[in-house]
Short mmCIF file of N, CA, C and O in Angstrom, two decimals:
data_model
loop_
_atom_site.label_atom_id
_atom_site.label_comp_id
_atom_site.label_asym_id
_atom_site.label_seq_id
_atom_site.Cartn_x
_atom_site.Cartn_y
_atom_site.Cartn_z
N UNK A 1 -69.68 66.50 120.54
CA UNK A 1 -70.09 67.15 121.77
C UNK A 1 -69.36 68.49 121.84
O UNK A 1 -68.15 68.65 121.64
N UNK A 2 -70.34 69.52 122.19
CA UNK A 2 -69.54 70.69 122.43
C UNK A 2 -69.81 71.83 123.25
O UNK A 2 -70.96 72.06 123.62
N UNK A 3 -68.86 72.56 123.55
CA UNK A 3 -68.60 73.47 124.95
C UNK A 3 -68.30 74.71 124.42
O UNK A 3 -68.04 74.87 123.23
N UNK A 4 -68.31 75.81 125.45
CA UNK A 4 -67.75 76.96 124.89
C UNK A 4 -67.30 77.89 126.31
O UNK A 4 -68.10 78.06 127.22
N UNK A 5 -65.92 78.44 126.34
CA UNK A 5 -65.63 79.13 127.31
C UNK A 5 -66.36 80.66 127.28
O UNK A 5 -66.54 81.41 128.23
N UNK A 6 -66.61 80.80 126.33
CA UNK A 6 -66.97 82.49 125.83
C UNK A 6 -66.29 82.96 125.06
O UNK A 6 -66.77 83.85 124.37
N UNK A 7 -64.69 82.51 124.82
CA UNK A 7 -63.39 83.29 123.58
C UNK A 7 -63.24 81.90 123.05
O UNK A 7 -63.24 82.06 121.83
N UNK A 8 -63.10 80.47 123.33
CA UNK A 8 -62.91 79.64 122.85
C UNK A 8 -64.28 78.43 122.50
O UNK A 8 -65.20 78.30 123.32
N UNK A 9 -64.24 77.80 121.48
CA UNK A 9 -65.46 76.57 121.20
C UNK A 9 -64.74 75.03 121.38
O UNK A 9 -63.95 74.59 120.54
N UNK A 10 -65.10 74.36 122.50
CA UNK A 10 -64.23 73.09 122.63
C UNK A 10 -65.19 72.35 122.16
O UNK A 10 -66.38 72.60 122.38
N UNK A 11 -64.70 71.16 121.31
CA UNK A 11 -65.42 70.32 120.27
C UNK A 11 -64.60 68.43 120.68
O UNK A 11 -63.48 68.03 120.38
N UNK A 12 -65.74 67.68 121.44
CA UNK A 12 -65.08 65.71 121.58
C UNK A 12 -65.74 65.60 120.67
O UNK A 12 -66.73 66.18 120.22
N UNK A 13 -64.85 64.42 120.27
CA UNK A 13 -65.56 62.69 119.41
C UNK A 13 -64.94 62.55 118.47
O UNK A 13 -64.24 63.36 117.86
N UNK A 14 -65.16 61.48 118.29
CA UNK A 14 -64.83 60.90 116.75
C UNK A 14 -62.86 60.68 117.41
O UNK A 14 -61.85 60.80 116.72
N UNK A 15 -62.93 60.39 118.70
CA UNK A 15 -61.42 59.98 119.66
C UNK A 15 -60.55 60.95 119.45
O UNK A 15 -59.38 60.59 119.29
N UNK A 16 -60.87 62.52 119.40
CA UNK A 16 -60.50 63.82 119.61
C UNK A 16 -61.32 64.81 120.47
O UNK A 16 -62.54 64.65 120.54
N UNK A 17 -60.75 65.77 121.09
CA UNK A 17 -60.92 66.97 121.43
C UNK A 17 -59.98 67.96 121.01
O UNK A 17 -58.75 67.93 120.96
N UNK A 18 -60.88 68.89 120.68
CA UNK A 18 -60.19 69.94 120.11
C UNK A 18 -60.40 71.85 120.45
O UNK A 18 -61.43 71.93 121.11
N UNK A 19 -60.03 72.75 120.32
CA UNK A 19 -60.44 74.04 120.67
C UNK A 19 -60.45 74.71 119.07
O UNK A 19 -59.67 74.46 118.15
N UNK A 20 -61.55 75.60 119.08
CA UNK A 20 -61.82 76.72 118.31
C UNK A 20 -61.49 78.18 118.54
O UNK A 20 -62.16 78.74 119.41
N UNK A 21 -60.70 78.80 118.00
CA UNK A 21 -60.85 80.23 118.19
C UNK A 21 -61.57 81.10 117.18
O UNK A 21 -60.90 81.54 116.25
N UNK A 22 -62.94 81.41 117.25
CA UNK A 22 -63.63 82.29 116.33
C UNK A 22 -62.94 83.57 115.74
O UNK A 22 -63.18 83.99 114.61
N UNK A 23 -62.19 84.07 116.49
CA UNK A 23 -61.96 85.63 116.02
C UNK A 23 -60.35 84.86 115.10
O UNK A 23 -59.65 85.66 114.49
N UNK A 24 -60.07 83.79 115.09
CA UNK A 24 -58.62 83.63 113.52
C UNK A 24 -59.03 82.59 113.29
O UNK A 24 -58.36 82.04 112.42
N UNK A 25 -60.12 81.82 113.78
CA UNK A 25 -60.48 80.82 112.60
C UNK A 25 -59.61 79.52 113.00
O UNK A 25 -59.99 78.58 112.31
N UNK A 26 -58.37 79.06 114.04
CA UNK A 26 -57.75 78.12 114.32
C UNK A 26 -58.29 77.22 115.33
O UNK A 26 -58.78 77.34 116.45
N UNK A 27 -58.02 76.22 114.48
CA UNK A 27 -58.16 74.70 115.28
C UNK A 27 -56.80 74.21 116.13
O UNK A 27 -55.75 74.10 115.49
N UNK A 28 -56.81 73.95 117.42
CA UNK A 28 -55.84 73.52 118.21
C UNK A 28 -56.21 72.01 118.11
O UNK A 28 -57.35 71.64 117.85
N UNK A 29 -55.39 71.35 118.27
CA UNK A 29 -55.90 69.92 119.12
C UNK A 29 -55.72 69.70 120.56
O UNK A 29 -54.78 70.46 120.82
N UNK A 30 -55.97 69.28 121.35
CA UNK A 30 -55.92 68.96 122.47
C UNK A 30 -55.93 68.00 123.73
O UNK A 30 -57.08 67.67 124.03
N UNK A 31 -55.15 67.57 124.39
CA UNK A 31 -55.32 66.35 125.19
C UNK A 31 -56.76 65.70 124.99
O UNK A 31 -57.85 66.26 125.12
N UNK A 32 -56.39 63.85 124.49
CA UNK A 32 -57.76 63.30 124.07
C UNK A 32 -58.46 62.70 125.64
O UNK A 32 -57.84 62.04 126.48
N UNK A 33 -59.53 63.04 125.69
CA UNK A 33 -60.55 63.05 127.43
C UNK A 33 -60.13 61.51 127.41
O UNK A 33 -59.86 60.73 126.50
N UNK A 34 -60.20 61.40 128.94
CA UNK A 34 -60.47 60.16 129.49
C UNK A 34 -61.70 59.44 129.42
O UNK A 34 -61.75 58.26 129.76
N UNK A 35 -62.92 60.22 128.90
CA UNK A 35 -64.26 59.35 128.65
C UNK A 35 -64.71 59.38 127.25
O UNK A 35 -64.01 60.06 126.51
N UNK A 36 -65.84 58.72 126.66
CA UNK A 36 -65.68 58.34 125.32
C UNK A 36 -66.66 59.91 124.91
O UNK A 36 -67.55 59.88 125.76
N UNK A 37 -66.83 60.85 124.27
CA UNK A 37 -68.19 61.77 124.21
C UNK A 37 -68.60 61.67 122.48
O UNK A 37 -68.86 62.58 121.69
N UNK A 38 -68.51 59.74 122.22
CA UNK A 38 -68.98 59.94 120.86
C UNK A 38 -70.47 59.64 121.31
O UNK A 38 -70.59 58.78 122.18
N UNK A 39 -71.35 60.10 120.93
CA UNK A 39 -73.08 59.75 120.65
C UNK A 39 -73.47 60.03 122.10
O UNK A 39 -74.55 60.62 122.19
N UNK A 40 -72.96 59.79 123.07
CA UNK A 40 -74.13 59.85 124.24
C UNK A 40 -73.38 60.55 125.19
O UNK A 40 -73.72 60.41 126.36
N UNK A 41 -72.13 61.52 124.85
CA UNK A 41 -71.32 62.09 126.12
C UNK A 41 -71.40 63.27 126.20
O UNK A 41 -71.73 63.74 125.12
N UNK A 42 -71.28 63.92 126.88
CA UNK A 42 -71.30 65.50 126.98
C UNK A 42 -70.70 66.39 127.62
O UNK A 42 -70.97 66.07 128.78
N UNK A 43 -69.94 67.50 127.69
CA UNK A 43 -69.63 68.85 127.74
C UNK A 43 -70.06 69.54 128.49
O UNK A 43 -71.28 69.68 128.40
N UNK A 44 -69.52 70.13 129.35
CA UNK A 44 -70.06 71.12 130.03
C UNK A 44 -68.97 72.21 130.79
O UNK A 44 -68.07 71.74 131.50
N UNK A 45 -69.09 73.46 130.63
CA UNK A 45 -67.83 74.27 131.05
C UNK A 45 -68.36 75.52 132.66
O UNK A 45 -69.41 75.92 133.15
N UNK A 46 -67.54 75.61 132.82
CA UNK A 46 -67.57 76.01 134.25
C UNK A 46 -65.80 76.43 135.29
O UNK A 46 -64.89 75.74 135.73
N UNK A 47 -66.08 77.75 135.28
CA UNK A 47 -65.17 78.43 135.77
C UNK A 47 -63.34 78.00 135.36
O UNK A 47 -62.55 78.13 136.29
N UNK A 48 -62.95 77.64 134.38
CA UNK A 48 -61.98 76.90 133.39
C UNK A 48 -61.55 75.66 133.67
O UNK A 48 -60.43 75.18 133.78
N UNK A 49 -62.83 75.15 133.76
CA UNK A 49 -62.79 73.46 133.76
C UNK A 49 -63.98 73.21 132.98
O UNK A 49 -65.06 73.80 132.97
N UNK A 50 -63.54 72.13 132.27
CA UNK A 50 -64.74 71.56 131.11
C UNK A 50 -64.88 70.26 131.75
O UNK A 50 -63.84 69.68 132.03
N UNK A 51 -65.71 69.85 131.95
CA UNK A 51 -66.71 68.45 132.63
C UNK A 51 -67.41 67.87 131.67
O UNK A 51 -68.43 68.30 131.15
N UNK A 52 -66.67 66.58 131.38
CA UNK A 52 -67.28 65.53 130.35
C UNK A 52 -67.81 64.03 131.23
O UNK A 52 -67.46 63.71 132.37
N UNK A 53 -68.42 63.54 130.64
CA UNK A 53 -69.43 62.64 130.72
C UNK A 53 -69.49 61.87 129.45
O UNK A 53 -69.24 62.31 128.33
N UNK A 54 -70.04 60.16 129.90
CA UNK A 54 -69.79 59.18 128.59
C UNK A 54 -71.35 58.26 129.01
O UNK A 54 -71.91 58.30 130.10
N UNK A 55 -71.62 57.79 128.27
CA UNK A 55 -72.83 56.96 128.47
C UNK A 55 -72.62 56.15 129.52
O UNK A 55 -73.63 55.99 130.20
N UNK A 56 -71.77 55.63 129.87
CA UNK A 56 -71.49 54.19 131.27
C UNK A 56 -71.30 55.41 132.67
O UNK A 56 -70.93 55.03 133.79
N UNK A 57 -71.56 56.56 132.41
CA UNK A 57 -71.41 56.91 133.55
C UNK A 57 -69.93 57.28 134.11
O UNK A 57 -69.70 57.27 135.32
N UNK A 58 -69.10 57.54 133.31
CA UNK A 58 -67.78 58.21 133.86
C UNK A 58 -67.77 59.57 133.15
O UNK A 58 -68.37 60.00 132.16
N UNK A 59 -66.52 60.31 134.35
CA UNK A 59 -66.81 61.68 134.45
C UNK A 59 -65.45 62.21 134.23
O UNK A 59 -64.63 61.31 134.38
N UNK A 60 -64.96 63.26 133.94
CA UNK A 60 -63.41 63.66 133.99
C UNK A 60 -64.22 64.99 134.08
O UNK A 60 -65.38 65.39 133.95
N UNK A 61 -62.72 65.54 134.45
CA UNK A 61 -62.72 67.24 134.05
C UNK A 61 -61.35 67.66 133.26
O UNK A 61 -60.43 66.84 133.34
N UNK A 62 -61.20 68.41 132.79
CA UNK A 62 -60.37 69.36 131.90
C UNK A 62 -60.06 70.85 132.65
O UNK A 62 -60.88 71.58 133.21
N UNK A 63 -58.76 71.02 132.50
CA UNK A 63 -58.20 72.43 133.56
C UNK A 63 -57.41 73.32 131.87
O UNK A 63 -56.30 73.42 131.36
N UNK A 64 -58.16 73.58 131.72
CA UNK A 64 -58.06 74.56 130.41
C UNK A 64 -56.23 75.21 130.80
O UNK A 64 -55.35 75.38 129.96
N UNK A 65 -56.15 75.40 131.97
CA UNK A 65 -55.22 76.65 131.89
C UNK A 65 -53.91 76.03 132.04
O UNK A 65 -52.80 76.54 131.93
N UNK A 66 -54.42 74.30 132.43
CA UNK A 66 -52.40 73.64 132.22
C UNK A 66 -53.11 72.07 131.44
O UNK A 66 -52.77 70.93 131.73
N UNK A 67 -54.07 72.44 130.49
CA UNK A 67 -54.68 71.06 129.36
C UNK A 67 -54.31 69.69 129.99
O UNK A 67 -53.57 68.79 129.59
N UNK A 68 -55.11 69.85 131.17
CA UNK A 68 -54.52 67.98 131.73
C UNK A 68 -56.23 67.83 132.29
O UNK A 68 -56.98 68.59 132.88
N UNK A 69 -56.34 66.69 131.85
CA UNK A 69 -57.28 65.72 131.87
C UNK A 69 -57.44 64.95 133.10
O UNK A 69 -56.55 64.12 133.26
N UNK A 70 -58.36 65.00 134.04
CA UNK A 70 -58.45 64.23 135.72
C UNK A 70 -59.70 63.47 135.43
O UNK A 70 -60.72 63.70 134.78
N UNK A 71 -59.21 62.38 136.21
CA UNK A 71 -60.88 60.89 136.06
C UNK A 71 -61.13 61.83 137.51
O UNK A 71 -60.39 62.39 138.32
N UNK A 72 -62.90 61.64 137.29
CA UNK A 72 -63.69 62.14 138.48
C UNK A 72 -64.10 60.57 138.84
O UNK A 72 -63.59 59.52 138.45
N UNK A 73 -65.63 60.92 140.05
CA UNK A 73 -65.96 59.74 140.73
C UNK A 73 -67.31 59.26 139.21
O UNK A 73 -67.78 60.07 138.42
N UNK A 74 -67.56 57.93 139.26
CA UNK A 74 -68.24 57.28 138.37
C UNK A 74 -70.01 57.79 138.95
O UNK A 74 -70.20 58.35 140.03
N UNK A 75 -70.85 57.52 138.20
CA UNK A 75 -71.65 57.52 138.88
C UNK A 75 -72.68 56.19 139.32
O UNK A 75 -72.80 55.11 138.74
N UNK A 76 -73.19 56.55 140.27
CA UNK A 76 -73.37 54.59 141.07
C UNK A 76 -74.23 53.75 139.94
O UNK A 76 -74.95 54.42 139.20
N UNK A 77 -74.20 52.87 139.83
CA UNK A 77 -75.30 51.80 139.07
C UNK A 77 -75.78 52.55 137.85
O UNK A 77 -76.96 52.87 137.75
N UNK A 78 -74.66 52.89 136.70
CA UNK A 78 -74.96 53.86 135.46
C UNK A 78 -76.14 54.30 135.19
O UNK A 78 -76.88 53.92 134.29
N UNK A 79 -76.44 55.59 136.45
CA UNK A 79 -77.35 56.67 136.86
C UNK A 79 -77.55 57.14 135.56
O UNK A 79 -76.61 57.31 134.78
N UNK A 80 -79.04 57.41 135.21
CA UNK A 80 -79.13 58.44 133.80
C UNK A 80 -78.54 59.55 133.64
O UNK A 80 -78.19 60.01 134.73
N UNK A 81 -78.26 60.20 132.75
CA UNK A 81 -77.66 61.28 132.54
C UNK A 81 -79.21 62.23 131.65
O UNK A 81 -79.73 61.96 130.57
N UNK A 82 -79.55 63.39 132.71
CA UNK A 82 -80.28 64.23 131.65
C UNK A 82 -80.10 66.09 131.15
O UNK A 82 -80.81 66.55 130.25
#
């Protein structure tokens, strides 16, 4: 699953998250999310918070600017995700 701030490419799964920097080519690692984003989870970035999502319906966000990981609210009766 993957995100992009505009200077950085954030990359879950496989029970990692990680950051890209295009302009030197380095891989950071980074606090592993509170939800699973192997096969059915997803990414999404927004004003320096990245918002992940897992197939059962849980949510976190990511605060890029101090890398800590927050559980959000679930969503009711594992609502589709589209």
């Amino acid at each position: 699953t993957i995100a992009t701030d505009g200077s950085q490419i954030y990359l879950g799964g496989g029970g990692s998250f990680k950051s890209y920097n295009p302009v030197n080519g380095v891989w950071t690692a980074l606090p592993i999310p509170l939800v699973s984003l192997d096969g059915s989870g997803g990414l999404n970035y927004i004003d320096g918070v990245i918002y992940a999502h897992d197939s059962s319906g849980r949510f976190a966000k990511y605060t890029i600017s101090n890398q800590v990981w927050e559980s959000l609210v679930r969503l009711p009766n594992k609502a589709l995700l589209g």
